[in-house]
Every structure is written in structure tokens, then in C-alpha cells.
PDB file of C-alpha atoms in Angstrom:
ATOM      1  CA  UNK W   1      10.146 210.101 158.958  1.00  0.00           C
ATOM      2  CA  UNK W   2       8.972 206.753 157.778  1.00  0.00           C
ATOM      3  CA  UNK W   3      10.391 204.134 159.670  1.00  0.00           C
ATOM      4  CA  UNK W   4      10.195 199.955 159.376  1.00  0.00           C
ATOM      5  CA  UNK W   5      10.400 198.547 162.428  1.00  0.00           C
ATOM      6  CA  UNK W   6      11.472 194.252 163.652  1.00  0.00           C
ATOM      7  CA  UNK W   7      10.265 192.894 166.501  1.00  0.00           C
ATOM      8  CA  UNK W   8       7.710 195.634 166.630  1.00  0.00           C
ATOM      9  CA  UNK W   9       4.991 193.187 168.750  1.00  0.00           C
ATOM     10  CA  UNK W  10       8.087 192.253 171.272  1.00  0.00           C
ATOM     11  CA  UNK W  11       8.487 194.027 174.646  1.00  0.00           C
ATOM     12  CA  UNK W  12      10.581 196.649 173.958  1.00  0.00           C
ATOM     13  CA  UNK W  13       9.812 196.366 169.976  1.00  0.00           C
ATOM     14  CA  UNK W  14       6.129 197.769 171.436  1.00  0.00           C
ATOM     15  CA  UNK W  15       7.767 200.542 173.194  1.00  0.00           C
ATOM     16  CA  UNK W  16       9.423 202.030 170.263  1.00  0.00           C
ATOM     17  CA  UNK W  17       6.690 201.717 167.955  1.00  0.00           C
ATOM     18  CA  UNK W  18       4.012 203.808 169.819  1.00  0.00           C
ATOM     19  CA  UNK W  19       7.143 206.546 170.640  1.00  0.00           C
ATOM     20  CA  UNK W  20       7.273 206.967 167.055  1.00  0.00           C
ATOM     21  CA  UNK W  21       3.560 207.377 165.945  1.00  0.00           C
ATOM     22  CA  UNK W  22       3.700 209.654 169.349  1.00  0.00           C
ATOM     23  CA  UNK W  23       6.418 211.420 167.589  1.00  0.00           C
ATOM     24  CA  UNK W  24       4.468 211.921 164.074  1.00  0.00           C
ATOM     25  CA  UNK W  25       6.594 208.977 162.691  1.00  0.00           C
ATOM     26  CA  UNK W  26       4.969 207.259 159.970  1.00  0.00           C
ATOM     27  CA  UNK W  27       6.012 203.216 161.390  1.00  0.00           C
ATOM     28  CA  UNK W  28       5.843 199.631 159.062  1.00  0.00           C
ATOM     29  CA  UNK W  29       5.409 196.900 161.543  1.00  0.00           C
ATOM     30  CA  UNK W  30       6.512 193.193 160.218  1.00  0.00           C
ATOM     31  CA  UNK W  31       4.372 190.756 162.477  1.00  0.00           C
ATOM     32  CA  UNK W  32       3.528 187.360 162.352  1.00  0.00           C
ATOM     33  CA  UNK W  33      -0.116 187.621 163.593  1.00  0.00           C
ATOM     34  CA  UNK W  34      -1.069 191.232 163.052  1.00  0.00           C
ATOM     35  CA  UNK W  35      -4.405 190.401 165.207  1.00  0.00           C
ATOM     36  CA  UNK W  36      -1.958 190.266 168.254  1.00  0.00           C
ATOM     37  CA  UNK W  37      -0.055 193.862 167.103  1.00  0.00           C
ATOM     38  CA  UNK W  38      -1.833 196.629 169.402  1.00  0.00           C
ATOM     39  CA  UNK W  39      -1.205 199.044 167.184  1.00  0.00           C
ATOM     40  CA  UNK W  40      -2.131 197.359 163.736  1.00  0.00           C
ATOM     41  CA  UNK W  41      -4.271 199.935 163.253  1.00  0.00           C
ATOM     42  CA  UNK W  42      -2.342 203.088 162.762  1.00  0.00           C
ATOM     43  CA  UNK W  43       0.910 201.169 161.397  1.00  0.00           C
ATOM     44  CA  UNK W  44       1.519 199.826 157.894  1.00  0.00           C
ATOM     45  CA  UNK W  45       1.733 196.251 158.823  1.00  0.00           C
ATOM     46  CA  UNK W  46       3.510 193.589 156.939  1.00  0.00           C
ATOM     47  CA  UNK W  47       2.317 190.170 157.991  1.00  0.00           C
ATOM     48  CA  UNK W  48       4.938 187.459 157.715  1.00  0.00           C
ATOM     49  CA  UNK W  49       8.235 186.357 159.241  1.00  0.00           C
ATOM     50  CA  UNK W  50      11.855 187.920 159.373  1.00  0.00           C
ATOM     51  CA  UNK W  51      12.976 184.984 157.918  1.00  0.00           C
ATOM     52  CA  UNK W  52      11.415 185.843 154.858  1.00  0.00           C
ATOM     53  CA  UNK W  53      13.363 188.009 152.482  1.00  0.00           C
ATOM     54  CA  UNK W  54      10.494 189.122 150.524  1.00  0.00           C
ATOM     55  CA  UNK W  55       8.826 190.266 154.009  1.00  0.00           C
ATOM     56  CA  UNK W  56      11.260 191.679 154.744  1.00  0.00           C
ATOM     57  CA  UNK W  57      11.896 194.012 151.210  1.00  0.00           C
ATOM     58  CA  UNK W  58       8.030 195.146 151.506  1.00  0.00           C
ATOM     59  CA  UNK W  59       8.805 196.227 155.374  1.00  0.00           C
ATOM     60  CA  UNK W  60      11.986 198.240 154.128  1.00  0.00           C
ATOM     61  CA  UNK W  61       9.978 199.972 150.940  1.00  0.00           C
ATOM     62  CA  UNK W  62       9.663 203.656 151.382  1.00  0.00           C
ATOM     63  CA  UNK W  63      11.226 203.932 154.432  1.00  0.00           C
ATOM     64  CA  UNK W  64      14.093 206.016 156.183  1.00  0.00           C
ATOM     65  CA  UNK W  65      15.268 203.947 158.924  1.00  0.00           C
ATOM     66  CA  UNK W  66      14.783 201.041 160.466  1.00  0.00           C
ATOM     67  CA  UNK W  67      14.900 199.755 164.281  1.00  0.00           C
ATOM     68  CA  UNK W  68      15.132 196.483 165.207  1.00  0.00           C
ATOM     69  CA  UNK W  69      13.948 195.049 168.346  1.00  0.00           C
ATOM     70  CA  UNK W  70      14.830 191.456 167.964  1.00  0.00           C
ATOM     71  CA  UNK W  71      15.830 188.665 170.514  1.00  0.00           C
ATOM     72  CA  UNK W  72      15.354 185.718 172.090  1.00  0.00           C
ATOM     73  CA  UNK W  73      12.506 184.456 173.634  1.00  0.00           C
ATOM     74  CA  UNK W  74      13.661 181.956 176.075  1.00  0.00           C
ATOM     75  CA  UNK W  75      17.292 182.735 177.703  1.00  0.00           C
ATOM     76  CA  UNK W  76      17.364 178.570 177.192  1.00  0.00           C
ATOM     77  CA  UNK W  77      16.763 177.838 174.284  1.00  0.00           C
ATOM     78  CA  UNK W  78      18.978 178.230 170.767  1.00  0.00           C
ATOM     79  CA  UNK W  79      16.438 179.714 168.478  1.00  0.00           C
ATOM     80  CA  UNK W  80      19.033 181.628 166.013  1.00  0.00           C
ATOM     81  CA  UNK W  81      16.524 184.597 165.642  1.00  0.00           C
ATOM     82  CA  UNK W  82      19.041 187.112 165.108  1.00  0.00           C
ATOM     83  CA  UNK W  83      21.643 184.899 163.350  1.00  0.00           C
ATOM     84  CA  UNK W  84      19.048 183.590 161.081  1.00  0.00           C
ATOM     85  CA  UNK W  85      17.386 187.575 160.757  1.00  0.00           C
ATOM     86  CA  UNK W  86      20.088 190.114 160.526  1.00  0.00           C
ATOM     87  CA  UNK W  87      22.007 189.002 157.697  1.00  0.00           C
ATOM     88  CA  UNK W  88      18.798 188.976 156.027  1.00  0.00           C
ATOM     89  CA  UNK W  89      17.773 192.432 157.488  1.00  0.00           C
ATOM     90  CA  UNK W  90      20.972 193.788 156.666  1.00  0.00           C
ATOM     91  CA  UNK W  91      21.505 192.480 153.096  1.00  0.00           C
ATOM     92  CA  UNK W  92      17.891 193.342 152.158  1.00  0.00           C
ATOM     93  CA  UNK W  93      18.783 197.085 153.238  1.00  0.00           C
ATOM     94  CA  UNK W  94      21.906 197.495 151.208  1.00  0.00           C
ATOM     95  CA  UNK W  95      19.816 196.196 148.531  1.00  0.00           C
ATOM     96  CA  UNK W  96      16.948 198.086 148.877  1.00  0.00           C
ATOM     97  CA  UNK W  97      17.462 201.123 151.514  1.00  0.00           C
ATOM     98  CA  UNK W  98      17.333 202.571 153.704  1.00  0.00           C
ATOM     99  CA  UNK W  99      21.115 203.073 155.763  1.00  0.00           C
ATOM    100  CA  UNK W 100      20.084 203.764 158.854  1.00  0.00           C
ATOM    101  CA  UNK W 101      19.855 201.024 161.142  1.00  0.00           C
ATOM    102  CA  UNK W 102      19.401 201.039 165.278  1.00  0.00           C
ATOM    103  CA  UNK W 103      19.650 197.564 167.401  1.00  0.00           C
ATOM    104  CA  UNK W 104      18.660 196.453 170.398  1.00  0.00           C
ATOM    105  CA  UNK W 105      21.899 193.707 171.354  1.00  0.00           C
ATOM    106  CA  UNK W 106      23.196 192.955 174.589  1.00  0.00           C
ATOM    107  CA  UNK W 107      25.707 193.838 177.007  1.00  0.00           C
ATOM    108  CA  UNK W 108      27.257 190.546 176.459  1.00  0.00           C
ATOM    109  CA  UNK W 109      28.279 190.910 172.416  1.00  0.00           C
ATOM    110  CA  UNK W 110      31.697 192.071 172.727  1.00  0.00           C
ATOM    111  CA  UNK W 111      34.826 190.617 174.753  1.00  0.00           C
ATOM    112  CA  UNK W 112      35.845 194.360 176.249  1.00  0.00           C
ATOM    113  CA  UNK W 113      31.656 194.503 177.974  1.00  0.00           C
ATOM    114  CA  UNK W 114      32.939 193.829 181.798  1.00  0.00           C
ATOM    115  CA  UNK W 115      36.288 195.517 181.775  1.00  0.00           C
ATOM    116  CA  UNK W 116      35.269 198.240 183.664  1.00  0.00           C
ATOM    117  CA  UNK W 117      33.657 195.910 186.163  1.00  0.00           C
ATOM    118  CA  UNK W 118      34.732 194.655 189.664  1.00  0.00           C
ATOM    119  CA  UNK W 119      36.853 190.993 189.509  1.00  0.00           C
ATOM    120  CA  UNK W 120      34.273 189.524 191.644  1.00  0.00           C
ATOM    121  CA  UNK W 121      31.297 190.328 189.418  1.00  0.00           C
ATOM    122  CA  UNK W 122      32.905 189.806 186.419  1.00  0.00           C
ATOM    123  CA  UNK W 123      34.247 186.138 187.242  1.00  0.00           C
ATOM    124  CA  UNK W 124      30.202 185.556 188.261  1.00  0.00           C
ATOM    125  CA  UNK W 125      29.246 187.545 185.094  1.00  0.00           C
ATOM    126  CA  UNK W 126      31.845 185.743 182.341  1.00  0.00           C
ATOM    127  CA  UNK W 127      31.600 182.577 183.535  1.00  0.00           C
ATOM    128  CA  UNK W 128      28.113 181.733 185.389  1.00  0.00           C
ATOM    129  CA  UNK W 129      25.947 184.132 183.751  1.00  0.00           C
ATOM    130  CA  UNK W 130      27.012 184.319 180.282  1.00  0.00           C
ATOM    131  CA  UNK W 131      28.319 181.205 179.977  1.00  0.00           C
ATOM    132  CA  UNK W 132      26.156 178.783 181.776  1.00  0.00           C
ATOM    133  CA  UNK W 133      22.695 180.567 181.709  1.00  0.00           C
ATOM    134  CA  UNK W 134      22.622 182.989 179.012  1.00  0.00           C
ATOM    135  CA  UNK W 135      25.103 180.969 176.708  1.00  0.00           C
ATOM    136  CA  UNK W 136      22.890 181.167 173.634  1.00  0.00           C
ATOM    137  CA  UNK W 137      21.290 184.393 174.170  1.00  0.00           C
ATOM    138  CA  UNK W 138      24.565 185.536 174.452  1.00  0.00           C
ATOM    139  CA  UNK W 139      26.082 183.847 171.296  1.00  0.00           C
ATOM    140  CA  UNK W 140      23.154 185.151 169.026  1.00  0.00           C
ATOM    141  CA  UNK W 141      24.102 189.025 170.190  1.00  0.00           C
ATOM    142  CA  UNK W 142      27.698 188.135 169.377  1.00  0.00           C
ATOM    143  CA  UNK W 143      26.785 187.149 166.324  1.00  0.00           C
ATOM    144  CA  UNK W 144      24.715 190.151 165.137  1.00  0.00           C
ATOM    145  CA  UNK W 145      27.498 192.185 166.054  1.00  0.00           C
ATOM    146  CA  UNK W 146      29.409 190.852 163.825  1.00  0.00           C
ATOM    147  CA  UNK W 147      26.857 191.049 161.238  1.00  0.00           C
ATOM    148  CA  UNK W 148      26.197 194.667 161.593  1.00  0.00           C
ATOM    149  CA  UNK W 149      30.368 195.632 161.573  1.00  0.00           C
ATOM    150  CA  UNK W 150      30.748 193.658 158.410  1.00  0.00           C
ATOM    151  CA  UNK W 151      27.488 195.633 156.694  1.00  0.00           C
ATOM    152  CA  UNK W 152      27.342 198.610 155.063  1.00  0.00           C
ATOM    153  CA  UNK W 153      24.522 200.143 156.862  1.00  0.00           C
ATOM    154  CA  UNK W 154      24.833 203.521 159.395  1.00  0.00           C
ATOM    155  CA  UNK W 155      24.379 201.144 161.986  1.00  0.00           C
ATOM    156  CA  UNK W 156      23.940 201.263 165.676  1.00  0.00           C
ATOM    157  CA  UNK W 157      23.842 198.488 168.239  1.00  0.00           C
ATOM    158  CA  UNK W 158      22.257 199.716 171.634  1.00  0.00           C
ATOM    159  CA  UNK W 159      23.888 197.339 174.269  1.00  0.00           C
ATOM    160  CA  UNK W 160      21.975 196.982 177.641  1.00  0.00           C
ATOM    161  CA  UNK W 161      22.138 194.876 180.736  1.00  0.00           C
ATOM    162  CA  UNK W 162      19.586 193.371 182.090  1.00  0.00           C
ATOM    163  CA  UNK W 163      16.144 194.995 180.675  1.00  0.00           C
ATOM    164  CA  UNK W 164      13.472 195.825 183.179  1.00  0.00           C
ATOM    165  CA  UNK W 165       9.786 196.474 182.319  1.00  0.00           C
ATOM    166  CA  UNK W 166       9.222 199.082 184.915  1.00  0.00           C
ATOM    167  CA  UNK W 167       8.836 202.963 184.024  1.00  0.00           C
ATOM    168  CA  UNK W 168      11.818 205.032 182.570  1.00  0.00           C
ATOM    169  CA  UNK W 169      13.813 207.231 184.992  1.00  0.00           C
ATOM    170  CA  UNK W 170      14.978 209.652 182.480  1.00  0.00           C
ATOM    171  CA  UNK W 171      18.614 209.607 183.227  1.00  0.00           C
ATOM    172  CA  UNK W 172      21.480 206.701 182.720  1.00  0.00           C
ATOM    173  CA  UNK W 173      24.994 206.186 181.948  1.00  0.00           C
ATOM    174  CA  UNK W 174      26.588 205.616 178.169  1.00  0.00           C
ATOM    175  CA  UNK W 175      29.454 204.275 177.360  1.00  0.00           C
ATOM    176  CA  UNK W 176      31.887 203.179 174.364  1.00  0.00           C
ATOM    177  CA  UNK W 177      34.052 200.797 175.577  1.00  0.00           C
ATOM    178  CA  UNK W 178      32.543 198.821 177.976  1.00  0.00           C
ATOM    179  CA  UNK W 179      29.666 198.256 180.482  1.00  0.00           C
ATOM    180  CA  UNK W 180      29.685 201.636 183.431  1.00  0.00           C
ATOM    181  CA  UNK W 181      30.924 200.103 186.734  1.00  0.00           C
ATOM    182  CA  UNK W 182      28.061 198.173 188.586  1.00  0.00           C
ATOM    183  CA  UNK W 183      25.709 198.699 185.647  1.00  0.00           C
ATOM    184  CA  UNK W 184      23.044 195.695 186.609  1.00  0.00           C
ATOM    185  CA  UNK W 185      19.729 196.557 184.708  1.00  0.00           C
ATOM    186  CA  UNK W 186      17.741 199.646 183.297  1.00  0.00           C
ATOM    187  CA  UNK W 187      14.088 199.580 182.205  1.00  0.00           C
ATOM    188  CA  UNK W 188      13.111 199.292 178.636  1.00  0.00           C
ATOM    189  CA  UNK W 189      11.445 202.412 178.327  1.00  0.00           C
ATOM    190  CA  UNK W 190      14.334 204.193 179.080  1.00  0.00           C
ATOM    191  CA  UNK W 191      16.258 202.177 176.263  1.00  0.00           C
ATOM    192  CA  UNK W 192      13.434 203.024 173.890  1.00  0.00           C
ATOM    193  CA  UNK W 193      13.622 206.321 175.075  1.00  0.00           C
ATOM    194  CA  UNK W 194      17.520 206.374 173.487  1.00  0.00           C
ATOM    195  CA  UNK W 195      17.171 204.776 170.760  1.00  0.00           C
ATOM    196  CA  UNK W 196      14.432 206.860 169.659  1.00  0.00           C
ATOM    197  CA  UNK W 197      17.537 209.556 170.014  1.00  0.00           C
ATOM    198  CA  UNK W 198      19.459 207.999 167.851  1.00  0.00           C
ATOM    199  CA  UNK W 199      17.662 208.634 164.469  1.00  0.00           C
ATOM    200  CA  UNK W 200      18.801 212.404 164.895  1.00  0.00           C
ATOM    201  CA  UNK W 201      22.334 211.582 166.724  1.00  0.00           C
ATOM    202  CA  UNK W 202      25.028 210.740 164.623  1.00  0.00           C
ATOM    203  CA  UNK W 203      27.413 209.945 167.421  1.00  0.00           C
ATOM    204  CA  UNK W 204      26.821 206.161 167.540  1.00  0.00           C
ATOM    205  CA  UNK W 205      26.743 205.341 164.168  1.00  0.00           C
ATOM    206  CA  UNK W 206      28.426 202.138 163.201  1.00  0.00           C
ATOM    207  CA  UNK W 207      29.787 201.555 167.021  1.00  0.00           C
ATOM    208  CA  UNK W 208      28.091 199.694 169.865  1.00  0.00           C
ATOM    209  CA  UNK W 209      26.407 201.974 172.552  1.00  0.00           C
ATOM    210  CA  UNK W 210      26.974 200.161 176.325  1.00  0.00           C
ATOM    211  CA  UNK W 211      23.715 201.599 178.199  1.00  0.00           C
ATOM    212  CA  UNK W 212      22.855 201.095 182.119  1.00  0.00           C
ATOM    213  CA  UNK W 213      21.221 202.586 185.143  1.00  0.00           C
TER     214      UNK W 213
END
């Protein structure tokens, strides 16, 4: 499968682009400063910006499916990334192909994410965490939700808690509707791990995924 790939130099971004060359995967990275990409040299890289719509319709040519791995940098700062991307990202793949479409988001996008939590740690959650600290983190994830359920695209939106760099376990807890009681944190590799999954599974497509340890 030939796959384009956003955020591919990020953290996680990193993690599913060398599961998919490990896979037999042929992967287009777009990167700003393909000297910094560890695997520029057994990708098709694109050099530019995801701001960029003509980046961005080179990165989607010939491909199947596309992940994107895109996010904030600092939890405070507003930087718009993913406001300012996925319309772009999205418009240029109903334009251009292909459907499929898998996103890293956030536990935080939707209104329903702590239901299943205790009071306690949702009160601390709602209105410390994501509304003090992670307020515009928070607010872009919202957004590309809302992006993504007014596309066209097979779409996906893989919604963690807190990512962890530490090694995958192999095991966690999905969800629909909301956030699995207690879920904290789970490592990135395991998140990789499932959204790798998802290019086979069409289970998820166009509904958000909660994920947790």
C-alpha cells in the first residue's frame, strides 16, 4: 500500500512511519527539513509545509491512504496547526484522493470524552486540565473533529489520553463513546501500533476511536 503520511518527523508521526516500511508499505513523508527526517532515505519525501496546498497535493499523489500525526508543539501556545492543516489536508484529498484517512486527536475533542469518568476526576479534568492548561491544545483537536465529520473522507480520529514515549504493552481498552474509566495515559507505540490496524479495519471509519491503558 502506498501511504502519505503528516507529521511524519513528530513523535508519534516517527513511529508510524518506520511500522509501515517494516510492514512493506511504500510511505511519502511531507517534512519541513528532510535533513532532520531519519528515514529520508527509504521514504518519498516531500519537503515543504502543511500549510501549503501544493505540498500537500504532491504528498497525496499516488497514494492509498493517508495518516496524520499532527499536533501541537507546546500545550501553551495557540499555534492553529491542525485548524490551519486539516481543512487543507482534507479538501486536497477529496480533490485529489485518496479516502482513507487515520488521525491522531485527543481525548479532549468531543463533549461526551469524560462521561464514563469519576465526578472527582472529571471536575479536575473539564475544568483545570482542559480548560486552564491544555485550553488550546484542546480547542485545535475540537476543531479537527469537526473538520473531519463535515469531510467526505473514510475518516478515523484515534483519540488518546495522555501519550507516553515508553514501549508498547500490547493490550488497551477502546471505546466509542467516551474515555474507559480511569484511562490516564498509554504509550505512543501502542497508539501507532492501532492505527497501523486501522488501514485494514473498517470498524472506525468516520467515528472517533477513545483509546487508553
Amino acid at each position: 500500500m502506498n501511504i502519505a503520511i503528516f507529521g511524519a518527523n513528530g513523535r508519534t508521526g516517527s513511529l508510524l512511519t518506520g511500522r509501515a516500511l517494516a510492514a512493506g508499505h511504500t510511505v511519502t513523508a511531507l517534512v519541513r527539513q528532510p535533513k532532520n527526517f531519519p528515514y529520508a532515505g527509504r521514504t518519498r519525501v516531500v519537503e515543504g509545509s502543511v500549510f501549503d496546498p501544493a505540498a500537500i497535493a504532491d504528498t497525496l499523489r499516488h497514494t492509498d491512504a493517508v495518516f496524520s500525526a499532527l499536533g501541537a508543539h507546546s500545550p501553551v501556545k495557540k499555534e492553529d496547526v491542525l485548524e490551519r492543516a486539516m481543512p487543507l489536508i482534507t479538501a486536497g484529498m477529496e480533490r485529489y484522493g485518496p479516502r482513507r484517512l487515520i488521525a491522531l486527536g485527543s481525548a479532549g475533542a468531543l463533549p461526551t470524552s469524560l462521561d464514563k469518568q469519576p465526578a472527582w476526576r472529571r471536575w479536575i479534568v473539564q475544568t483545570i486540565v482542559y480548560n486552564v492548561f491544555l485550553k488550546y491544545p484542546v480547542a485545535s483537536q475540537i476543531d479537527q473533529y469537526r473538520v473531519l465529520s463535515a469531510s467526505n473522507l473514510d475518516w478515523t480520529m484515534v483519540m488518546p489520553p495522555m501519550l507516553t514515549d515508553g514501549p508498547a504493552r500490547g493490550h488497551y481498552r477502546i471505546d466509542a463513546d467516551a474515555l474507559p474509566r480511569n484511562g490516564a495515559r498509554i504509550s505512543r507505540s501502542d497508539v501507532a501500533d492501532f492505527m497501523m490496524l486501522q488501514l485494514t479495519n473498517p470498524q472506525w471509519i468516520k467515528k472517533g476511536v477513545y483509546i487508553t491503558w
